[in-house]
Coordinates of C-alpha atoms in Angstrom, one line a residue:
X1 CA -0.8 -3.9 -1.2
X2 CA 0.1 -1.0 -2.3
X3 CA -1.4 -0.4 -1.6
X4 CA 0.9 -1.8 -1.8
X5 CA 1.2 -3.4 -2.5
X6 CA 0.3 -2.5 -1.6
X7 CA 0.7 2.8 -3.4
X8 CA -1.1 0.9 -1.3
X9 CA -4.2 1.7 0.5
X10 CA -4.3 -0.5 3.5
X11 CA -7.5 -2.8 4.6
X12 CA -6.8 -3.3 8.5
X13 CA -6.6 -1.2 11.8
X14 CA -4.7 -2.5 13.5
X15 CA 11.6 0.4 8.4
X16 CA 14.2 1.3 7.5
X17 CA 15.9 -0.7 4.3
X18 CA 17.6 -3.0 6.5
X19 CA 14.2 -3.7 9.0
X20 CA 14.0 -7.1 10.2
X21 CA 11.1 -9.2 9.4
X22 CA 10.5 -10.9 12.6
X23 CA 7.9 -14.6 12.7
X24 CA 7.6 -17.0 15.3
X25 CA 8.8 -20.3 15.6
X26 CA 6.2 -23.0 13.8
X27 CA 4.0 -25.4 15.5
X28 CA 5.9 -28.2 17.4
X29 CA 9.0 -26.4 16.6
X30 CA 8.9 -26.8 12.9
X31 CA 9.8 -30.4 13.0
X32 CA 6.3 -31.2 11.2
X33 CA 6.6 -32.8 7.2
X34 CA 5.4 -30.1 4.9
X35 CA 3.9 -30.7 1.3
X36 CA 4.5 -28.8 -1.6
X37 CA 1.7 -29.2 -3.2
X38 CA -1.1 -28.0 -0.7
X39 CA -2.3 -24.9 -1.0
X40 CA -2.9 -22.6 2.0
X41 CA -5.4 -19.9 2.5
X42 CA -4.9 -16.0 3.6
X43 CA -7.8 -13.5 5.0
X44 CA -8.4 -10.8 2.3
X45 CA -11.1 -8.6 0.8
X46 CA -12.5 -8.2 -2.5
X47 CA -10.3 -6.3 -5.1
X48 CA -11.6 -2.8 -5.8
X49 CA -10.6 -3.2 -9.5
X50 CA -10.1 -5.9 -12.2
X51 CA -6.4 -7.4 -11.7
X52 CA -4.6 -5.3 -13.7
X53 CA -1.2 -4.2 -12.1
X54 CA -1.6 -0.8 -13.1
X55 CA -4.8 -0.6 -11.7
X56 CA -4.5 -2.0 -8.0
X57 CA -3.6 0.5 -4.8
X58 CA -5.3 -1.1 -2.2
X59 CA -3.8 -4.3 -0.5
X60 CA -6.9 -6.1 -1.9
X61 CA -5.8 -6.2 -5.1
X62 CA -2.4 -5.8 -4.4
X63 CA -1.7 -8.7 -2.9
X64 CA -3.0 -11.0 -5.3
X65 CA -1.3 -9.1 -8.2
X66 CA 2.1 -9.3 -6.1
X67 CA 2.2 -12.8 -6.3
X68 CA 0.9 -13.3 -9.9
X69 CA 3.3 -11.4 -11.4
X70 CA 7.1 -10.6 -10.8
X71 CA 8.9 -7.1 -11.5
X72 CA 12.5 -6.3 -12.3
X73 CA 13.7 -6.2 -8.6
X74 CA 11.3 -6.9 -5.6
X75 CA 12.3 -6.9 -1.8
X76 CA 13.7 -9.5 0.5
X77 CA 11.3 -10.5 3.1
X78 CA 14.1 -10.5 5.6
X79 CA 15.4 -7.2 5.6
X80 CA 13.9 -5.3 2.9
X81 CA 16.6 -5.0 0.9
X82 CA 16.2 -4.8 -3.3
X83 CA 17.1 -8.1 -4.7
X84 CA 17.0 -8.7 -8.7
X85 CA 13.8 -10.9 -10.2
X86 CA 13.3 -10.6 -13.9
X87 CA 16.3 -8.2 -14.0
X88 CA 20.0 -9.8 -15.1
X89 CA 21.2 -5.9 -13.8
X90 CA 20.0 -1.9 -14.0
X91 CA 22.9 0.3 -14.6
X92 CA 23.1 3.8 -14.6
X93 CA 26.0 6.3 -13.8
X94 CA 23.6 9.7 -14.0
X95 CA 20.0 8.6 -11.7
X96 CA 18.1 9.4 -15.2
X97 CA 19.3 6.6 -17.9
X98 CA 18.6 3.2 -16.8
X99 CA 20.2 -0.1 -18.6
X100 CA 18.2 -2.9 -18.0
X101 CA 19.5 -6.2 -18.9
X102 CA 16.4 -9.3 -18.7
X103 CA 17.2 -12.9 -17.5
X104 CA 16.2 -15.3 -20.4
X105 CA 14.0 -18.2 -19.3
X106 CA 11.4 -16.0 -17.5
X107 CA 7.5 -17.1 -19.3
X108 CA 4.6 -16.0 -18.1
X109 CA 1.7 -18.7 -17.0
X110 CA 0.5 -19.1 -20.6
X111 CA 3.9 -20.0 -22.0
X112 CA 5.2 -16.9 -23.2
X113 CA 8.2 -15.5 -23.2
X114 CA 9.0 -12.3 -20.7
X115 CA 10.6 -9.6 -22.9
X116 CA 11.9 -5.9 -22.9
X117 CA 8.7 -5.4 -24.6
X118 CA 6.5 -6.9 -22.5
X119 CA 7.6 -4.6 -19.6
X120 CA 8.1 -1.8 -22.3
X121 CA 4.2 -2.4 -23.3
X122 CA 2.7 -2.8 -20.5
X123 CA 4.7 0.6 -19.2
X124 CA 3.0 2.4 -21.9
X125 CA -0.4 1.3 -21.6
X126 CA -0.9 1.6 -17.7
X127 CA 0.0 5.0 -18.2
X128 CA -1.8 6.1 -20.8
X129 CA -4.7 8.3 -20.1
X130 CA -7.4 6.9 -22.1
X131 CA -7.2 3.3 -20.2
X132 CA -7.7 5.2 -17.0
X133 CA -5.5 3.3 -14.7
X134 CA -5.6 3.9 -11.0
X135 CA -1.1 3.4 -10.7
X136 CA -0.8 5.8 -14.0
X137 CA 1.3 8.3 -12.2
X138 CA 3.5 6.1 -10.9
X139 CA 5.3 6.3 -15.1
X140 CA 5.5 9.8 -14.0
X141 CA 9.0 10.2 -14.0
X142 CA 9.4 8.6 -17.3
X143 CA 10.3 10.9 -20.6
X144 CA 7.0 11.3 -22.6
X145 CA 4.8 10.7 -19.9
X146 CA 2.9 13.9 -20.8
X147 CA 2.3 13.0 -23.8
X148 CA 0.4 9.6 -23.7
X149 CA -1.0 11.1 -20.4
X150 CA -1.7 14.9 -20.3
X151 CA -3.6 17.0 -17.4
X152 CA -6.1 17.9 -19.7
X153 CA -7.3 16.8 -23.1
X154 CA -6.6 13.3 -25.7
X155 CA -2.8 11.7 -25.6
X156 CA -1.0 13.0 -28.4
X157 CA 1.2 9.3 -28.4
X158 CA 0.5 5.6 -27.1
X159 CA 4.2 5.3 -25.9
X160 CA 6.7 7.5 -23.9
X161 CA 10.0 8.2 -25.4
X162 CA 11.8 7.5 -22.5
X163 CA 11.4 3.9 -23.3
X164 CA 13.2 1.9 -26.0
X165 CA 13.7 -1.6 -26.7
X166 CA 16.9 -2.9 -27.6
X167 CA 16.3 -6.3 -28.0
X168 CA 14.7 -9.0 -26.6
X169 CA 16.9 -8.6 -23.2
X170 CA 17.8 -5.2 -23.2
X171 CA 15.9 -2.1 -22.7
X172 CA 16.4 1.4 -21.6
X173 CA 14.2 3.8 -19.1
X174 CA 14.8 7.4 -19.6
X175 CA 13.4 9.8 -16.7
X176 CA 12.8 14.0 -17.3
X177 CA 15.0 14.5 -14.5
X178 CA 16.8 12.3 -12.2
X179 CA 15.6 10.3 -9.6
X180 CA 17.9 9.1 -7.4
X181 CA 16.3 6.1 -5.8
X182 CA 13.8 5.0 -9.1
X183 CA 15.4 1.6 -8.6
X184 CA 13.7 1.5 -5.2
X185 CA 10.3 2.1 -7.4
X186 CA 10.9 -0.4 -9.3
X187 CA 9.9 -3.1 -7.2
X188 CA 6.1 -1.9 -7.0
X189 CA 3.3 -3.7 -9.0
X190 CA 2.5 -1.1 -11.2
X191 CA 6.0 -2.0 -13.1
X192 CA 5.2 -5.6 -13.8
X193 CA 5.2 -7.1 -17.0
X194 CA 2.2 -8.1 -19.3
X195 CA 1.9 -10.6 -21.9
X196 CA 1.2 -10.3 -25.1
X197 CA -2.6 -11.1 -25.1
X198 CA -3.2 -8.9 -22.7
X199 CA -3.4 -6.0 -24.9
X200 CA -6.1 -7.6 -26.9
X201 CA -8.5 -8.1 -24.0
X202 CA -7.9 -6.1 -21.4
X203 CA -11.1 -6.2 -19.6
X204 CA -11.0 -10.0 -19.9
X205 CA -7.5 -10.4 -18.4
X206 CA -8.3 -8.3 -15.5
X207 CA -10.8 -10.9 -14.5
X208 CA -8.7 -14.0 -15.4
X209 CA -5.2 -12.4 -15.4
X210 CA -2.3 -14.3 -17.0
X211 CA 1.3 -12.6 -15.3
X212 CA 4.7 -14.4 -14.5
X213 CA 4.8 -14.4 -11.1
X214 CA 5.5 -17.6 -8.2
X215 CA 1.3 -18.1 -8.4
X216 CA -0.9 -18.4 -11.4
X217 CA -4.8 -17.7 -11.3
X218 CA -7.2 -20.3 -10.9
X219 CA -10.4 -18.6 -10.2
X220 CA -12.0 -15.7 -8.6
X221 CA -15.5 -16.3 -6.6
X222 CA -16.6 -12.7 -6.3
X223 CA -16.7 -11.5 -2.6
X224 CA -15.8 -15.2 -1.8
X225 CA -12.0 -15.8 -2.6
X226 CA -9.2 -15.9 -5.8
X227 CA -7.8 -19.1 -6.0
X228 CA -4.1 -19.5 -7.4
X229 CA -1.5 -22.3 -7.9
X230 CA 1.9 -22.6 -7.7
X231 CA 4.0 -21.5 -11.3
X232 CA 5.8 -24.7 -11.9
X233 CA 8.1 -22.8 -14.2
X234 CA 8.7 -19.8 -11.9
X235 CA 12.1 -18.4 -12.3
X236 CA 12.3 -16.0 -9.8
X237 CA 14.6 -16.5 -6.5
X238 CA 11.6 -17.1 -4.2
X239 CA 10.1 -20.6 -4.9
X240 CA 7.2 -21.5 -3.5
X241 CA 7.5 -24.4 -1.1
X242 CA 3.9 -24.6 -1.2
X243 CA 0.9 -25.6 -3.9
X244 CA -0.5 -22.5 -3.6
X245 CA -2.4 -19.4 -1.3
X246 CA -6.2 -18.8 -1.8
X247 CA -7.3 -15.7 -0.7
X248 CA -10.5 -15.8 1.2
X249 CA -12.5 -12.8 1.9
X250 CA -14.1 -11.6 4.9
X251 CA -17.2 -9.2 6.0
X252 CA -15.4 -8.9 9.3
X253 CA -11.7 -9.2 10.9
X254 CA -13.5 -11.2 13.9
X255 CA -14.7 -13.4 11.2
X256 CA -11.4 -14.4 10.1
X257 CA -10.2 -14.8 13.6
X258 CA -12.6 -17.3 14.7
X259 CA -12.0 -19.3 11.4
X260 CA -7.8 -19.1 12.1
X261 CA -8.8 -20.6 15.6
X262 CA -10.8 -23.4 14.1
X263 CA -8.5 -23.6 11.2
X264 CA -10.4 -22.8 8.8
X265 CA -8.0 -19.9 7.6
X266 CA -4.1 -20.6 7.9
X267 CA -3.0 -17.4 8.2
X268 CA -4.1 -13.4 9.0
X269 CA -4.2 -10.2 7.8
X270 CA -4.2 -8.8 11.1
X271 CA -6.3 -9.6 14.6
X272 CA -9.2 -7.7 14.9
X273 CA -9.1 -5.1 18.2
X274 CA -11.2 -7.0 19.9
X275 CA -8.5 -10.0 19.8
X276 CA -5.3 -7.7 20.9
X277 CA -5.8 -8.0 24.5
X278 CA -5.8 -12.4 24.1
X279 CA -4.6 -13.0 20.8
X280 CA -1.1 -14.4 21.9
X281 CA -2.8 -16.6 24.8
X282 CA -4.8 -17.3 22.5
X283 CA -1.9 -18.7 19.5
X284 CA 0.9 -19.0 21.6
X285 CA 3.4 -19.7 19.7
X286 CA 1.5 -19.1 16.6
X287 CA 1.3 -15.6 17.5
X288 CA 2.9 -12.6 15.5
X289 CA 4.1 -9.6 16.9
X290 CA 6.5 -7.7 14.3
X291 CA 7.7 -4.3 12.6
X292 CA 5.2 -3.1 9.9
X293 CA 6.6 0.1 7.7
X294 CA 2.8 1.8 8.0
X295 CA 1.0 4.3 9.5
X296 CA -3.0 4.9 9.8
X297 CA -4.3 8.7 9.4
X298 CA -7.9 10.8 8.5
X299 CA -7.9 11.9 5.8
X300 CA -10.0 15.5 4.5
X301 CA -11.8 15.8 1.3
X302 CA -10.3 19.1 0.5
X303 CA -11.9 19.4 -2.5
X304 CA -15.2 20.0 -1.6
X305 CA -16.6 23.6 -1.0
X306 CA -16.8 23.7 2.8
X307 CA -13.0 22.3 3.5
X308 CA -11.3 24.2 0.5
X309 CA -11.0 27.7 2.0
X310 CA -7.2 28.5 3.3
X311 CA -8.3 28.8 6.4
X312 CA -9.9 25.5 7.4
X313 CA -6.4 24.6 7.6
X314 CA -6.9 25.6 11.2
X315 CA -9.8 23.2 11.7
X316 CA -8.2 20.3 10.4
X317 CA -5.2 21.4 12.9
X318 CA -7.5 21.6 16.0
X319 CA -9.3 18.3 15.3
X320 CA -6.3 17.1 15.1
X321 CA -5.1 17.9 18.1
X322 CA -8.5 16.9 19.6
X323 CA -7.4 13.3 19.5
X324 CA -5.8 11.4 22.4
X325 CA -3.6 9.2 20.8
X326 CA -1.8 7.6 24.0
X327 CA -5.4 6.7 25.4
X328 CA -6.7 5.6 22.3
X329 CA -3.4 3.3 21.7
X330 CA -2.9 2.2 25.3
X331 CA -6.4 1.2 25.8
X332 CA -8.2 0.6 22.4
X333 CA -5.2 -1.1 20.8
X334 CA -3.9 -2.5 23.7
X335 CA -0.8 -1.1 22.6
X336 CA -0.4 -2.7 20.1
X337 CA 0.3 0.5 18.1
X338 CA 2.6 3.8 18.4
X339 CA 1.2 7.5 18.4
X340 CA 2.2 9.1 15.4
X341 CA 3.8 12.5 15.3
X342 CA 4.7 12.2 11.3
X343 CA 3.5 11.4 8.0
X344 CA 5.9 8.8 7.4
X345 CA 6.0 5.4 9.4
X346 CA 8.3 5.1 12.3
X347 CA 11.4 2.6 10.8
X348 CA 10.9 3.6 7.2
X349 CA 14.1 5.3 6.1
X350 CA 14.2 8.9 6.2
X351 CA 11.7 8.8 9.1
X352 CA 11.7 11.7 11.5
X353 CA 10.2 12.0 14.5
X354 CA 7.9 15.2 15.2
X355 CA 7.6 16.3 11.8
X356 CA 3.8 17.0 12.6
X357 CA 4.7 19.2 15.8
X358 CA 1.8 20.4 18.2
X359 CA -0.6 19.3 15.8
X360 CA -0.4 15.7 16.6
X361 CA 0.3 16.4 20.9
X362 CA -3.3 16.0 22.7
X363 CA -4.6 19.9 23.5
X364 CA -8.1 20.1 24.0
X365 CA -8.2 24.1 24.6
X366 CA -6.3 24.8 21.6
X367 CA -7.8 22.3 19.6
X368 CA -11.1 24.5 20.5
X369 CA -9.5 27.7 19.8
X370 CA -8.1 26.7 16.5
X371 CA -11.5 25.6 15.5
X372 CA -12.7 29.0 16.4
X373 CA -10.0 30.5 14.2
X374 CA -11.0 28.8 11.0
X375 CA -15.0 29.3 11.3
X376 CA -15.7 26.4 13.0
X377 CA -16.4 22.6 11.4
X378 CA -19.3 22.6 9.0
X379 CA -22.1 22.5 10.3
X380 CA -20.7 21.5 13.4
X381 CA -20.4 17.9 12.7
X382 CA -17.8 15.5 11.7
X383 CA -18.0 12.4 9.7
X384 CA -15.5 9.3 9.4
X385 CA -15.8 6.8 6.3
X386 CA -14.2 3.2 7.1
X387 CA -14.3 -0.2 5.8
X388 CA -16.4 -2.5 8.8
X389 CA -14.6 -5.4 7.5
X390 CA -11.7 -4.3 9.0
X391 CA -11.8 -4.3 12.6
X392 CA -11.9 0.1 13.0
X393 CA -15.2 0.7 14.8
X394 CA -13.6 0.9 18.3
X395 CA -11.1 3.1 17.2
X396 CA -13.1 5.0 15.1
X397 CA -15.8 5.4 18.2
X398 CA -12.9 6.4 20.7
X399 CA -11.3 9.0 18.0
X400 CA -15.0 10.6 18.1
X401 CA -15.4 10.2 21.1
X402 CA -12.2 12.5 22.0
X403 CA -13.3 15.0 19.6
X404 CA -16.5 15.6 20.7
X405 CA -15.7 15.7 24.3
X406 CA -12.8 17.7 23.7
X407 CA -14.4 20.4 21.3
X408 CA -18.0 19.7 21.5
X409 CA -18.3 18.8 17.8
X410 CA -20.5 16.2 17.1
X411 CA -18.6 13.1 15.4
X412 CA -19.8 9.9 13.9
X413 CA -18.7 6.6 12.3
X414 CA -20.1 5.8 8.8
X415 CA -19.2 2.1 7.9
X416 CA -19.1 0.9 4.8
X417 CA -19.7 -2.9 4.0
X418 CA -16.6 -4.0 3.1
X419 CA -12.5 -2.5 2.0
X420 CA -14.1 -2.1 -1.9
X421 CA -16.8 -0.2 -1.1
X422 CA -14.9 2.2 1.1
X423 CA -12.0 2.7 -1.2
X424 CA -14.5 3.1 -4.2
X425 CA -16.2 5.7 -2.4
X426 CA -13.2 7.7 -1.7
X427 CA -11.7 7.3 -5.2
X428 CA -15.4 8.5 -6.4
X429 CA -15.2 11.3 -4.1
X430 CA -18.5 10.4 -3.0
X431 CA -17.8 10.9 1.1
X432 CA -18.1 14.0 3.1
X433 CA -15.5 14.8 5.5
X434 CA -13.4 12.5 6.7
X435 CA -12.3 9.1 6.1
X436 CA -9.7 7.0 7.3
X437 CA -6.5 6.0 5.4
X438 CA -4.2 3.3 6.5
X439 CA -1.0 3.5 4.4
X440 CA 1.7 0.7 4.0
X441 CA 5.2 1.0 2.5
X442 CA 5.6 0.1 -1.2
X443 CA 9.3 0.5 -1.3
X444 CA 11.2 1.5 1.8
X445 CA 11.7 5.1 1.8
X446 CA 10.0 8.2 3.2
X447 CA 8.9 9.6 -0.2
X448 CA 6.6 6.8 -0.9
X449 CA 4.9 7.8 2.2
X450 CA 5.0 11.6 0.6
X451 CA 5.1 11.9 -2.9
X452 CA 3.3 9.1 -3.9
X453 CA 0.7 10.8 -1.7
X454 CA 0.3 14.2 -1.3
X455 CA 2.1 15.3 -4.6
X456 CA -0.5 17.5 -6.9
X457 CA -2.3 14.8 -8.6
X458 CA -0.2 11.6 -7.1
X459 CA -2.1 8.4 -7.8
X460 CA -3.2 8.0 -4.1
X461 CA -4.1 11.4 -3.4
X462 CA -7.7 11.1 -2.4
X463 CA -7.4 14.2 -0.6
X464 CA -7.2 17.1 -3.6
X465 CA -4.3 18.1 -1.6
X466 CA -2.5 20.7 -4.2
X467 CA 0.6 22.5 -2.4
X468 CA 3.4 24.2 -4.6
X469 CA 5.7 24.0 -1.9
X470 CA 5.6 20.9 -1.1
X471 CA 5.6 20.3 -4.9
X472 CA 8.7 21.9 -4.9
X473 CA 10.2 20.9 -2.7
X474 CA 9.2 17.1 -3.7
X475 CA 11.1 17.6 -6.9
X476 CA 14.1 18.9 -5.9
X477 CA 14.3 15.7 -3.1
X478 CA 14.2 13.7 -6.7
X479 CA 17.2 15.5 -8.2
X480 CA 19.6 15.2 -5.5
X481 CA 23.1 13.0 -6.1
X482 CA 22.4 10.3 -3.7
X483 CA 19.6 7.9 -2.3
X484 CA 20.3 10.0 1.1
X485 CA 20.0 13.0 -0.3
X486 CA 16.4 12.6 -1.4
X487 CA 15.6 11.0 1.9
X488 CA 16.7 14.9 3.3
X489 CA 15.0 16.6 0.9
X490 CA 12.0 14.7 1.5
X491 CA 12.0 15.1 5.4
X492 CA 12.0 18.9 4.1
X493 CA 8.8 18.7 2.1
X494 CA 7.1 16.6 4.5
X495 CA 7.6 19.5 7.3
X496 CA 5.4 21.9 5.1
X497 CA 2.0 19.3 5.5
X498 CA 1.5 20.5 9.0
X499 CA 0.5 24.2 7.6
X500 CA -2.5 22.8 5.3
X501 CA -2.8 19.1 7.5
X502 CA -4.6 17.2 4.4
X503 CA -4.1 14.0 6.6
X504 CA -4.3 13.9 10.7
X505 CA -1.6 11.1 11.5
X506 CA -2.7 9.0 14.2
X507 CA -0.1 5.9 14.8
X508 CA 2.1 3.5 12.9
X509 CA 1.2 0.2 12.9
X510 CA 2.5 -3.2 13.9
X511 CA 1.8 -6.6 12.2
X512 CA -0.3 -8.1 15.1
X513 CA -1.4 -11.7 13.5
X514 CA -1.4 -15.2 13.3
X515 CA -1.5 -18.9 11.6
X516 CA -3.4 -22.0 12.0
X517 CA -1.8 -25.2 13.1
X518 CA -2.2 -26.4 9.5
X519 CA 0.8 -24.3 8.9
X520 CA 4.5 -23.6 9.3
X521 CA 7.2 -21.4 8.7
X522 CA 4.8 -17.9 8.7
X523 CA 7.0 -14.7 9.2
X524 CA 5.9 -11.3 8.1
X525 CA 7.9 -8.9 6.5
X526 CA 8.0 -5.3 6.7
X527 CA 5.8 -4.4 4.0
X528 CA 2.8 -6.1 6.4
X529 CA 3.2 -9.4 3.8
X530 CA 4.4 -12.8 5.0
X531 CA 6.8 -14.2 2.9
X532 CA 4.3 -16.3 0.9
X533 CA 7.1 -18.4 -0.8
X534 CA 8.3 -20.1 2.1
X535 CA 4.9 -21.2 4.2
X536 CA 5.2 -24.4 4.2
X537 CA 1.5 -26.3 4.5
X538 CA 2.0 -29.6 6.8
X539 CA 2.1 -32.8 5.6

């Protein structure tokens, strides 16, 4: 969340549209009284940003800002499937002019009423340049996004044209071209609503932000938790049977684990590695094992000097291939995760196995002899950024470990604090090398794992990555007739990432976590979220 919500950048180590969220049976068989008005509490980390929904692509933020506000459409925890919110209906008969048609009664927190306009002008401001949101390209696809958000240079507007209001339930959305699955993008954070004060303190809101969602904001103890509440006049399809989920942040993942054993947090992000091997013995049946549509890859920074040259592709192809995945997974992870041989998670639709080819199959002599090819690492050594709050050092270790006993370059860890500090690090391109990037589905289809990305200037491409093929290809995947035929086009572009490897895919994840006995009814869905709605806290 992104990023999610999580694009979302995702915090832990650790499918298709019809995926199965799978939970495990409550405490005492979920005969236990539950009360609606007790809040429960969820392992987190500090957001990178101010709680803007334009601005949050890290599951930090994301998170929170899923459950303060509500889009037009979200997903249904149980299979993944769009399901309307806000939105009465979205018509269109060409993929490039959307009808959208509001449900009246929607307010937000502070009493106002939801409104074409207060999707319309909160549309237009997270993309605009000049208010230098993190989610701006995701209003990409929008007519006159150019023009309130230009590569280079001042907006020449404050709105796109592609928007108009109608009236007070009606607006349209007109795209530069059509894309077939927009609905699908819909359902991400970056499209919520905003009120009408909003616009007059925008730095203000983001601290004490005011949305329309199942959960309104109580507080936020910096580095410590956000508190919310339930939204007594909620609207959406999902009320909460609960008061309310405070999200607690932690330094570590084993942390958090021994505070879910002492219930002192209800429920988890993920089980640290250390905690794979026991973690069900440990829960019984409080223990969760299901499908998560995410994947965990290294990332380059291609746009400094000593990885831009054509031919470092090569190196990033032989360190690649200097990793033991099936060791790493079997014994690290306790196989609790998959070896990845593609950029897209195993489950989402329009996955394909292999995509990645020999570059993700363990080869320690041609690892070495592409390294050779491309003039060699620089300087010989390699560094990998993380987040220590979330349980990667043993991987982290092992992956550098394979390298340097595979190739003989030198590898090393370098931890940062906490999932903030990592992430601001990378957005501030202020790493060298590596750094790790766990990715988790924000709608259920291969080109979120793609274009959202590794597209030329795609909000979540840390990377620098900038390939006209894939470009290409990318936009042509948006144009086709059907929601299948951009899944195809996609699996297209993502075959040309092998030849310039801006990302080393290393396995797709699995939601390994867990609740307290405080409560019941905890089932994860397939975007790595439990269905926050329906926990119930016990009476």
């Amino acid at each position: 969340m992104p990023a999610a919500t999580r694009a979302r950048w995702v915090l832990v180590g650790a499918t298709s549209v019809a995926l199965v969220a799978s939970g495990c049976s409550s405490d005492g068989g979920g005969s236990s009284s539950s009360d609606s008005n007790k809040t429960f509490s969820y392992q987190s980390s500090e957001p990178q940003n101010p709680l803007q929904p334009a601005n949050a692509n890290e599951t930090g933020g994301g998170r929170i800002i899923q459950n303060l506000f509500k889009g037009l459409v979200d997903y249904d925890p149980s299979n993944a499937k769009l399901r309307m919110q806000a939105a009465e209906s979205i018509d269109t008969s060409d993929s490039q002019t959307f009808n959208v048609t509001l449900k009246s009664g929607w307010t937000f927190h502070d009493g106002t009423p939801v409104t074409s306009s207060s999707f319309v002008d909160a549309w237009n401001w997270g993309a605009t340049s000049t208010n230098n949101q993190i989610n701006s390209s995701w209003f990409a696809d929008i007519e006159g996004y150019k023009d309130v958000h230009p590569e280079s240079g001042q907006p020449t507007a404050t709105k796109m044209s592609g928007l108009t209001v109608v009236d007070d339930t009606h607006f349209t959305i007109k795209l530069s071209g059509k894309v077939s699955y927009f609905e699908y993008k819909l359902g991400y954070i970056a499209f919520s609503p905003l009120p009408a004060g909003f616009f007059n303190d925008p730095a203000g809101y983001g601290q004490k932000p005011v949305g329309n969602g199942p959960y309104q904001f109580v507080s936020w103890d910096h580095n410590q938790q956000v508190v919310t509440k339930t939204f007594a006049n909620y609207q959406g399809v999902d009320k909460p049977k609960n008061g309310g989920v405070v999200f607690k942040m932690y330094s570590t993942a084993e942390a958090a684990y021994a505070d879910l054993q002492s219930n002192n947090l209800d429920v988890m992000d993920q089980v640290p590695p250390s905690a794979l091997a026991t973690y069900k013995n440990d829960l019984g049946d409080r223990a969760i094992d299901s499908p998560q549509g995410a994947i965990q890859n290294l990332g380059f920074t291609l746009y400094q000097s000593d990885w831009a040259p054509p031919e470092k592709a090569l190196v990033r192809q032989g360190i690649s291939m200097a990793i033991d995945r099936d060791t790493i997974t079997k014994t690290v992870l306790q196989g609790s995760r998959a070896p990845a041989s593609a950029w897209v998670a195993d489950g989402v639709e329009g996955y394909k196995s292999g995509q990645c080819g020999d570059f993700c199959t363990f080869n320690p002599d041609k690892a070495k002899q592409l390294i050779a090819q491309g003039g060699g690492v620089p300087n010989n050594k390699l560094t990998i950024t993380y987040n220590a709050d979330g349980g990667h050092k043993e991987w982290v270790d092992a992956v550098c470990n394979s390298i340097r006993q595979s190739t003989g370059v030198e590898c090393v860890g370098d931890p940062k604090p906490d999932f903030k500090t990592a992430r601001a690090a990378i957005t501030g391109h202020q790493i060298d090398g590596m750094f790790r990037t766990g990715w988790v589905q924000d709608y259920p289809l291969n080109a979120n794992f793609l274009a959202d990305v590794y597209r030329t200037g795609a909000a979540s491409n840390d990377f620098g990555y900038s390939n006209p093929q894939f470009d290409q290809l990318a936009t042509q995947a948006d144009q086709a007739d059907s929601v299948q035929g951009s899944v195809t086009g996609y699996q297209q572009a993502e075959a040309v990432l092998g030849s310039g490897m801006p990302a080393i895919p290393l396995w797709y994840y699995r939601t390994n976590s867990g609740y307290s006995t405080n409560v019941q009814n905890v089932a994860f869905d397939s975007f790595g979220n439990p269905a926050w709605t329906q926990v119930e806290v016990k009476g």
